[in-house]
mmCIF file of C-alpha atoms and ligand atoms in Angstrom:
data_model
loop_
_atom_site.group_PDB
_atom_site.id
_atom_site.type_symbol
_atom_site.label_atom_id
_atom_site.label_comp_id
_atom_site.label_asym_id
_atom_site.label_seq_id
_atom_site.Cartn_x
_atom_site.Cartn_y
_atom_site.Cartn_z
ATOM 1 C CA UNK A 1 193.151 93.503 79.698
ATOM 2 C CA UNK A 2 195.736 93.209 76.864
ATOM 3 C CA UNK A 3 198.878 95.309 76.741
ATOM 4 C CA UNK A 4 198.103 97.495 73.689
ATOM 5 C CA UNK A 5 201.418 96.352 71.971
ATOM 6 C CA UNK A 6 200.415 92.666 72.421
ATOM 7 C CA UNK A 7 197.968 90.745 69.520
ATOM 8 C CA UNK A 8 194.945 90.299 71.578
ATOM 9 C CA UNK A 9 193.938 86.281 71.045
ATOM 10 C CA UNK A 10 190.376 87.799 71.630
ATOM 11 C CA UNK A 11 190.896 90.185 68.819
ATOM 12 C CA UNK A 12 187.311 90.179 67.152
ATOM 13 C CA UNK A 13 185.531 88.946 70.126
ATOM 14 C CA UNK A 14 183.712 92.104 71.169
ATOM 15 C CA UNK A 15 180.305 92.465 69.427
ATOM 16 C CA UNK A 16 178.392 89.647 67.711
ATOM 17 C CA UNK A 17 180.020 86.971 66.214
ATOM 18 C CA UNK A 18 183.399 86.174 67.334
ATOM 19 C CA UNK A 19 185.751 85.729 64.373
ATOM 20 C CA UNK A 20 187.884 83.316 62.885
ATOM 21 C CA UNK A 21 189.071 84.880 60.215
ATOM 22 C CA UNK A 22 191.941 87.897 59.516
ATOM 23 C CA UNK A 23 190.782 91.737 59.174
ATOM 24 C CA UNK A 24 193.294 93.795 57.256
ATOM 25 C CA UNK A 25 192.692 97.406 56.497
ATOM 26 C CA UNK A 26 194.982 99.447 54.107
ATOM 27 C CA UNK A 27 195.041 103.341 55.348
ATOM 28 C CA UNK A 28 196.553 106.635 53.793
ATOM 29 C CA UNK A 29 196.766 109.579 52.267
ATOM 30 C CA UNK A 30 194.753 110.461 48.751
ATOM 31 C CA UNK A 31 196.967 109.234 45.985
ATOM 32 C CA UNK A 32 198.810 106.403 48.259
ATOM 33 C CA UNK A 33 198.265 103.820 46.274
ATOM 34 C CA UNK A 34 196.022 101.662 48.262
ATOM 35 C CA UNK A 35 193.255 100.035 46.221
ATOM 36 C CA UNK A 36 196.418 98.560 44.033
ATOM 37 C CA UNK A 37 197.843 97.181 46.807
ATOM 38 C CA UNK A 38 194.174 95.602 47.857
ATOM 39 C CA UNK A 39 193.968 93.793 44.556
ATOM 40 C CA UNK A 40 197.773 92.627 44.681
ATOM 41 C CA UNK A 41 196.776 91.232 47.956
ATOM 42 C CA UNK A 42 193.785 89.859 47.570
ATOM 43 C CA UNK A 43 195.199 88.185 43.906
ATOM 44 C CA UNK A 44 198.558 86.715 46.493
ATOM 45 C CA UNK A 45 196.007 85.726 49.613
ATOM 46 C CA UNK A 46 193.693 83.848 47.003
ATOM 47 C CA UNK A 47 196.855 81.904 45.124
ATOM 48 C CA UNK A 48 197.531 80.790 48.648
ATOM 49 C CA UNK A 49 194.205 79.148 48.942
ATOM 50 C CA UNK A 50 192.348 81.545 51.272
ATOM 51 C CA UNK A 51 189.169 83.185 50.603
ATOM 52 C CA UNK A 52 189.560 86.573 50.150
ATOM 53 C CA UNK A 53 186.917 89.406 50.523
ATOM 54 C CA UNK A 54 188.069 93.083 49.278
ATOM 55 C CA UNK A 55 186.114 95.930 50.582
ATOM 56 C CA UNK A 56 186.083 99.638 51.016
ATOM 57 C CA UNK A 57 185.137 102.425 53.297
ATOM 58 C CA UNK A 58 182.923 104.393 52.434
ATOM 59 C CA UNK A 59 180.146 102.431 50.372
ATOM 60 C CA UNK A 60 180.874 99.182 51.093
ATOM 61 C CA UNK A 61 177.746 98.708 51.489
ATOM 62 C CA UNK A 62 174.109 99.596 49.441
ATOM 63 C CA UNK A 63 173.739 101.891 52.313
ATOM 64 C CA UNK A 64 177.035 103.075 52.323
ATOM 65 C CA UNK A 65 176.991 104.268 48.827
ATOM 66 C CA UNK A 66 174.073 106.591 49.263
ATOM 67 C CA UNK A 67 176.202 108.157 52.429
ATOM 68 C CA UNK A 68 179.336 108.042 50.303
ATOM 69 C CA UNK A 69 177.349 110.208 47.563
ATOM 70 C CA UNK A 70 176.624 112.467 50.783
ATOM 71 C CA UNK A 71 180.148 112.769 51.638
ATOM 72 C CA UNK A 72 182.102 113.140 48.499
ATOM 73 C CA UNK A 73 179.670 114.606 46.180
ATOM 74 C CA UNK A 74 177.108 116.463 47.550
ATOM 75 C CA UNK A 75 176.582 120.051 49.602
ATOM 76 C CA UNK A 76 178.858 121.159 52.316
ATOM 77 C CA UNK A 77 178.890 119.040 55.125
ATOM 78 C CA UNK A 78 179.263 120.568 58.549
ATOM 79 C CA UNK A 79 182.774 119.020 60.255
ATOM 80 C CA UNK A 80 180.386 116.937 63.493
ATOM 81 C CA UNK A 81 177.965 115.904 60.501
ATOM 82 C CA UNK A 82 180.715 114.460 58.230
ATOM 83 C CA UNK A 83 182.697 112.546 60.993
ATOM 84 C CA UNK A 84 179.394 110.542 62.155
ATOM 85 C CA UNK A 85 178.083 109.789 58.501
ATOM 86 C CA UNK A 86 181.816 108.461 58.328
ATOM 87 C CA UNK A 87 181.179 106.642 61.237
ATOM 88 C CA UNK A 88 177.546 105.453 60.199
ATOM 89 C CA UNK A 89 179.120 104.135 57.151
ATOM 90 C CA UNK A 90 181.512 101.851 59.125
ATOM 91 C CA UNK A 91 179.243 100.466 61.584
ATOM 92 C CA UNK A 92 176.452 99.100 58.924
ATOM 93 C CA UNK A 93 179.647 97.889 57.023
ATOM 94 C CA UNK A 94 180.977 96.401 60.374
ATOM 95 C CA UNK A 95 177.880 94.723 61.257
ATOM 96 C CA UNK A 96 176.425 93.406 57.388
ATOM 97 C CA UNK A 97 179.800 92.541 55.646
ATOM 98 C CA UNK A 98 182.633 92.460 58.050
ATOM 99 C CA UNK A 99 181.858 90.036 60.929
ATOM 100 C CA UNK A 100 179.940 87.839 58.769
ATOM 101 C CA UNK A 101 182.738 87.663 56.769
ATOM 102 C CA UNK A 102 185.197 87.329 59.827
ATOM 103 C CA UNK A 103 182.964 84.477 61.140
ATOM 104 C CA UNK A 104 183.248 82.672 58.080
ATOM 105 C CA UNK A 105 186.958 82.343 58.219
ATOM 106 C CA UNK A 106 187.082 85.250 55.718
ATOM 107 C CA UNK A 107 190.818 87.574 55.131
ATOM 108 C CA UNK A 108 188.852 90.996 55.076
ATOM 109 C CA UNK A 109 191.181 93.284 52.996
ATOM 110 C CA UNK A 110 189.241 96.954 53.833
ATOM 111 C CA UNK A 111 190.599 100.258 51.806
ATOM 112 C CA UNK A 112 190.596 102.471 54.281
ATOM 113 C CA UNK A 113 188.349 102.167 58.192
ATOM 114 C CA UNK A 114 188.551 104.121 61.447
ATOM 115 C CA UNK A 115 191.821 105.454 60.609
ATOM 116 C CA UNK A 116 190.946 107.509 57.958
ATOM 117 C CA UNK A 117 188.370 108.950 60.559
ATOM 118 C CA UNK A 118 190.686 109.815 63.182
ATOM 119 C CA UNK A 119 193.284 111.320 60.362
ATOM 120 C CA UNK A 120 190.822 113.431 58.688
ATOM 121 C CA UNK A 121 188.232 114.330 60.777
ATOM 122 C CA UNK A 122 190.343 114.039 63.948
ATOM 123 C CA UNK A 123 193.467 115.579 62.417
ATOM 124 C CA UNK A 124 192.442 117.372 59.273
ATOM 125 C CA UNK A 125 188.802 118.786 60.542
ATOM 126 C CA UNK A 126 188.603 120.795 63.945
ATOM 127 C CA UNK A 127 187.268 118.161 66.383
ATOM 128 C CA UNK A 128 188.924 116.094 69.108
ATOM 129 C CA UNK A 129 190.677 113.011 67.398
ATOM 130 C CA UNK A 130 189.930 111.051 70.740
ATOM 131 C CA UNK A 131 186.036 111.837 70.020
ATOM 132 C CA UNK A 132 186.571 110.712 66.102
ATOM 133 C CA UNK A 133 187.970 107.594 67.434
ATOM 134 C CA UNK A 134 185.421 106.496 70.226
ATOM 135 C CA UNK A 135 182.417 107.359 67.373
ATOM 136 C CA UNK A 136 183.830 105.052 65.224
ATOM 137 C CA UNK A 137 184.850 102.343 68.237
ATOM 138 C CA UNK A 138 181.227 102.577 69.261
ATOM 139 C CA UNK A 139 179.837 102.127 65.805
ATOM 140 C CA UNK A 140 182.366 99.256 64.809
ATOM 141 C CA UNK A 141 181.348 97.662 68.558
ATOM 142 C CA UNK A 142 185.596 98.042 68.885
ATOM 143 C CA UNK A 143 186.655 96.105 66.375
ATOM 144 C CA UNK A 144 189.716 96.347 65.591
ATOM 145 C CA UNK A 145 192.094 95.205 62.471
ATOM 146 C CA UNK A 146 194.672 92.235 62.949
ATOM 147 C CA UNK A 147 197.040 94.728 60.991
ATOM 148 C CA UNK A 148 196.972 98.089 59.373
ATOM 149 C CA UNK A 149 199.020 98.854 56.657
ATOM 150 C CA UNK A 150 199.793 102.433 56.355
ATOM 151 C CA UNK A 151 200.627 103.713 52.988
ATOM 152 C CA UNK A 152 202.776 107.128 53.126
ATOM 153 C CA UNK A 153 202.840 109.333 50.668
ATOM 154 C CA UNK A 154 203.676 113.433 51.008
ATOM 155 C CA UNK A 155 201.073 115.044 49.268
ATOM 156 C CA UNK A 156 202.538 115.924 46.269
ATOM 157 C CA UNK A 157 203.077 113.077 44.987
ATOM 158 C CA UNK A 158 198.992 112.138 46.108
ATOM 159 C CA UNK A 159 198.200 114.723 44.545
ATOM 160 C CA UNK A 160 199.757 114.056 41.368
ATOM 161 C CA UNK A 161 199.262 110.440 40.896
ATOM 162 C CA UNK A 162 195.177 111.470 41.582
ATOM 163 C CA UNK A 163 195.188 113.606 38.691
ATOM 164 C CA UNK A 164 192.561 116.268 37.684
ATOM 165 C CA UNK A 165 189.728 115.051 39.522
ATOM 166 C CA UNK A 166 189.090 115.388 43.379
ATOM 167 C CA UNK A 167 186.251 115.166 45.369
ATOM 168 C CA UNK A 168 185.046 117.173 48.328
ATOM 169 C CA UNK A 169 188.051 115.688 50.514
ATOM 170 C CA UNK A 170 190.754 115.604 47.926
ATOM 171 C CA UNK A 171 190.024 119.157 47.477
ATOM 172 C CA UNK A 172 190.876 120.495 50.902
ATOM 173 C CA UNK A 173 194.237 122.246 51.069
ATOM 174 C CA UNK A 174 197.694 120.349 51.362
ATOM 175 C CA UNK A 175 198.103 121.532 55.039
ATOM 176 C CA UNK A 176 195.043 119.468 55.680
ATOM 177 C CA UNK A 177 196.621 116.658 53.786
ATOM 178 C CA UNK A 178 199.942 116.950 55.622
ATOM 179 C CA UNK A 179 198.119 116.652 59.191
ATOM 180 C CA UNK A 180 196.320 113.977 57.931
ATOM 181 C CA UNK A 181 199.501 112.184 56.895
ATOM 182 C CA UNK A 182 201.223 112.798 60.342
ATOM 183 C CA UNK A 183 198.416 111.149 62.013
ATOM 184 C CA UNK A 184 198.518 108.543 60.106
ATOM 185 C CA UNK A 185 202.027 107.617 61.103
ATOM 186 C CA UNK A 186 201.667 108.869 64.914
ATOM 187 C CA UNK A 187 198.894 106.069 64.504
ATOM 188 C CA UNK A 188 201.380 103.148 63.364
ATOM 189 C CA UNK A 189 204.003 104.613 65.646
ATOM 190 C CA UNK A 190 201.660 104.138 68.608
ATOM 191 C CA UNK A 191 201.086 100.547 68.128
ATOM 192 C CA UNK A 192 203.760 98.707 66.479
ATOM 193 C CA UNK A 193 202.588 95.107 66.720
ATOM 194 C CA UNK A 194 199.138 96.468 64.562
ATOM 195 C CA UNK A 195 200.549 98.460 61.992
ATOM 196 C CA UNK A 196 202.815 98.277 59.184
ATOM 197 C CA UNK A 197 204.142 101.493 57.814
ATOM 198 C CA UNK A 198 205.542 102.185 53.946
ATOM 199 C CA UNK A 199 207.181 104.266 52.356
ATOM 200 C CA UNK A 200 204.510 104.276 49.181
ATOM 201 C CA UNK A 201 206.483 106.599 47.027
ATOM 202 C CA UNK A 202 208.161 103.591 45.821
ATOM 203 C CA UNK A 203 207.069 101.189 43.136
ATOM 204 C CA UNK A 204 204.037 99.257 43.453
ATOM 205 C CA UNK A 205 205.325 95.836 43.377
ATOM 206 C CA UNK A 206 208.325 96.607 46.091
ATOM 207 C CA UNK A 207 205.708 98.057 48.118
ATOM 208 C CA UNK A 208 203.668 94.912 48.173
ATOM 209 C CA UNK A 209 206.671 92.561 48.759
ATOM 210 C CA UNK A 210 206.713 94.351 52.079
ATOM 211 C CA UNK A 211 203.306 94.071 53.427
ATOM 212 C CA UNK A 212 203.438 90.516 51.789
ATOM 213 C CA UNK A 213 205.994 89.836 54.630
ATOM 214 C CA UNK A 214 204.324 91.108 57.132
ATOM 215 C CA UNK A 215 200.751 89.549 56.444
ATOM 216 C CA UNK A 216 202.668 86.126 56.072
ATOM 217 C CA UNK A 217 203.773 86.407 59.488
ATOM 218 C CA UNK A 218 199.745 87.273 60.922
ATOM 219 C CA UNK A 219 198.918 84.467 58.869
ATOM 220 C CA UNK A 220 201.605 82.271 60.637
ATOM 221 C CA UNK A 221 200.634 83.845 63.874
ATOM 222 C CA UNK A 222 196.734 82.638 63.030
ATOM 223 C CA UNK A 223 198.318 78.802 62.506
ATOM 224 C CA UNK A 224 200.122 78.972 65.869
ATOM 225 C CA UNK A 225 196.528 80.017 68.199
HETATM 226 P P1 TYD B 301 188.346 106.823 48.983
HETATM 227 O O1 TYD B 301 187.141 106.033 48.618
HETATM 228 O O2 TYD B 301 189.545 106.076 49.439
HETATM 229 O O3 TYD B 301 188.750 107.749 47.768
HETATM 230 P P2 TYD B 301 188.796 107.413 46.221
HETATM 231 O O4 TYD B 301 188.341 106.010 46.015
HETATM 232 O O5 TYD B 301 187.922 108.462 45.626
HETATM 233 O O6 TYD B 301 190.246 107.613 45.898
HETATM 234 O O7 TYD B 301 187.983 107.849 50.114
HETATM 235 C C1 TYD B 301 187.193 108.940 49.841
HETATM 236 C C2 TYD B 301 187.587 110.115 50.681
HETATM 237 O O8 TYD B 301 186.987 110.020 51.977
HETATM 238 C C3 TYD B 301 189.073 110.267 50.892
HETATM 239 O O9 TYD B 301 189.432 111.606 50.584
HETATM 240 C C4 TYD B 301 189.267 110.038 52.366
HETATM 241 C C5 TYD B 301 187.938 110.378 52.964
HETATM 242 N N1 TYD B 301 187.603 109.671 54.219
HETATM 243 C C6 TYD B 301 187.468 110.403 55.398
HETATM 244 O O10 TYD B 301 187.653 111.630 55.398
HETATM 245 N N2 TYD B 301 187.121 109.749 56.550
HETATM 246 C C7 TYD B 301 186.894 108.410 56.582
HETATM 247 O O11 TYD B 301 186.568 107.852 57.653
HETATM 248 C C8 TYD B 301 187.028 107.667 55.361
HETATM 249 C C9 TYD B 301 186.764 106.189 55.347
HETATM 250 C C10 TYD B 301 187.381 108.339 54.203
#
């Protein structure tokens, strides 16, 4: 048993296909800023000579993007309904793209994965955040990411940088975005040595700088085990 606050040398052991590679996923609120930062990384990780795969939850998959369609753009979903389609998603992306990826040797760079499940279905929606969380450990066969980077942002300033479209998320009220935001941060605050937490009001390229830093040192960490 590893100490939660510890990097677990077994990290991406559970399930099929233990991993060589790195698993990054970049979490926050609407707005935050994350699928820049994905490209920026992805651009730095590949001028360093790694191979690089950039993905996103939900639809990162041909399955995916008929439940994403589900999600964002169709009917009313019922709250239990929503959180295991989100969790559906993420398995069949887990198992098809991710560990084969991993197992390659891959950096997976993910916009968004189970945190955005516990935030807003587990914060945001009425249902236990401990049940959002073991749905999506289940589906994911508990793996977990070598680092999360949280992006912060209030939502205001989510809300304006989205602009005039939102879909069926986006559209809920900015008390649901606020309790999605604190659980985002409770998250990083919980586990340290996983998680990376910015301020993303700033501009894009300090922003990266950071989590540039801080992926440099899993990297380093990787050369070391
Ligand atoms: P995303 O694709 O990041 O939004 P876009 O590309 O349109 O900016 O995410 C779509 C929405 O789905 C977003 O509002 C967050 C929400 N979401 C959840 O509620 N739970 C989840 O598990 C995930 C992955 C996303």
């Amino acid at each position: 048993m590893t100490h939660p606050h510890e990097p677990d040398p077994d990290r991406h052991a559970a399930g099929p296909g233990a991993a060589t590679g790195h698993f990054i996923a970049l979490e926050g609120g609407d707005g935050a800023g994350k699928s820049t930062q994905a490209a920026l990384l992805g651009d730095w990780l590949e001028s360093l000579g790694r191979t690089v795969l950039l993905t996103h939850e939900p639809g990162g998959t041909p399955v995916g993007q008929a439940i994403r369609q589900v999600l964002l753009h169709g009917e009313h979903v019922t709250p239990r309904a929503e959180a295991l389609l989100f969790a559906a998603d993420r398995g069949h992306h887990v198992e098809t793209v991710i560990r084969p990826a991993l197992a390659r040797g891959v950096v997976v760079v993910t916009d968004r994965y189970m945190d955005s499940s516990i935030a807003y279905q587990g914060a945001g929606r009425d249902l236990a955040a401990e049940d959002v969380e073991h749905l999506s450990r289940w589906a994911t066969q508990e793996l977990l990411p070598d680092l999360t980077v949280v992006l912060d942002v209030s939502p205001d300033v989510g809300r304006a940088r989205r602009g005039q479209v939102h879909d069926r998320l986006e559209s809920e009220p900015d008390d649901f975005h606020a309790a999605v935001r604190r659980r985002f941060l409770d998250l990083a605050a919980r586990e340290p040595a996983r998680y990376l937490a910015v301020d993303a009001g700033r501009p894009a390229d300090d922003i990266q700088l950071d989590i540039r830093r801080r992926v440099t040192a899993l990297l380093d960490q990787g050369a070391l085990s």
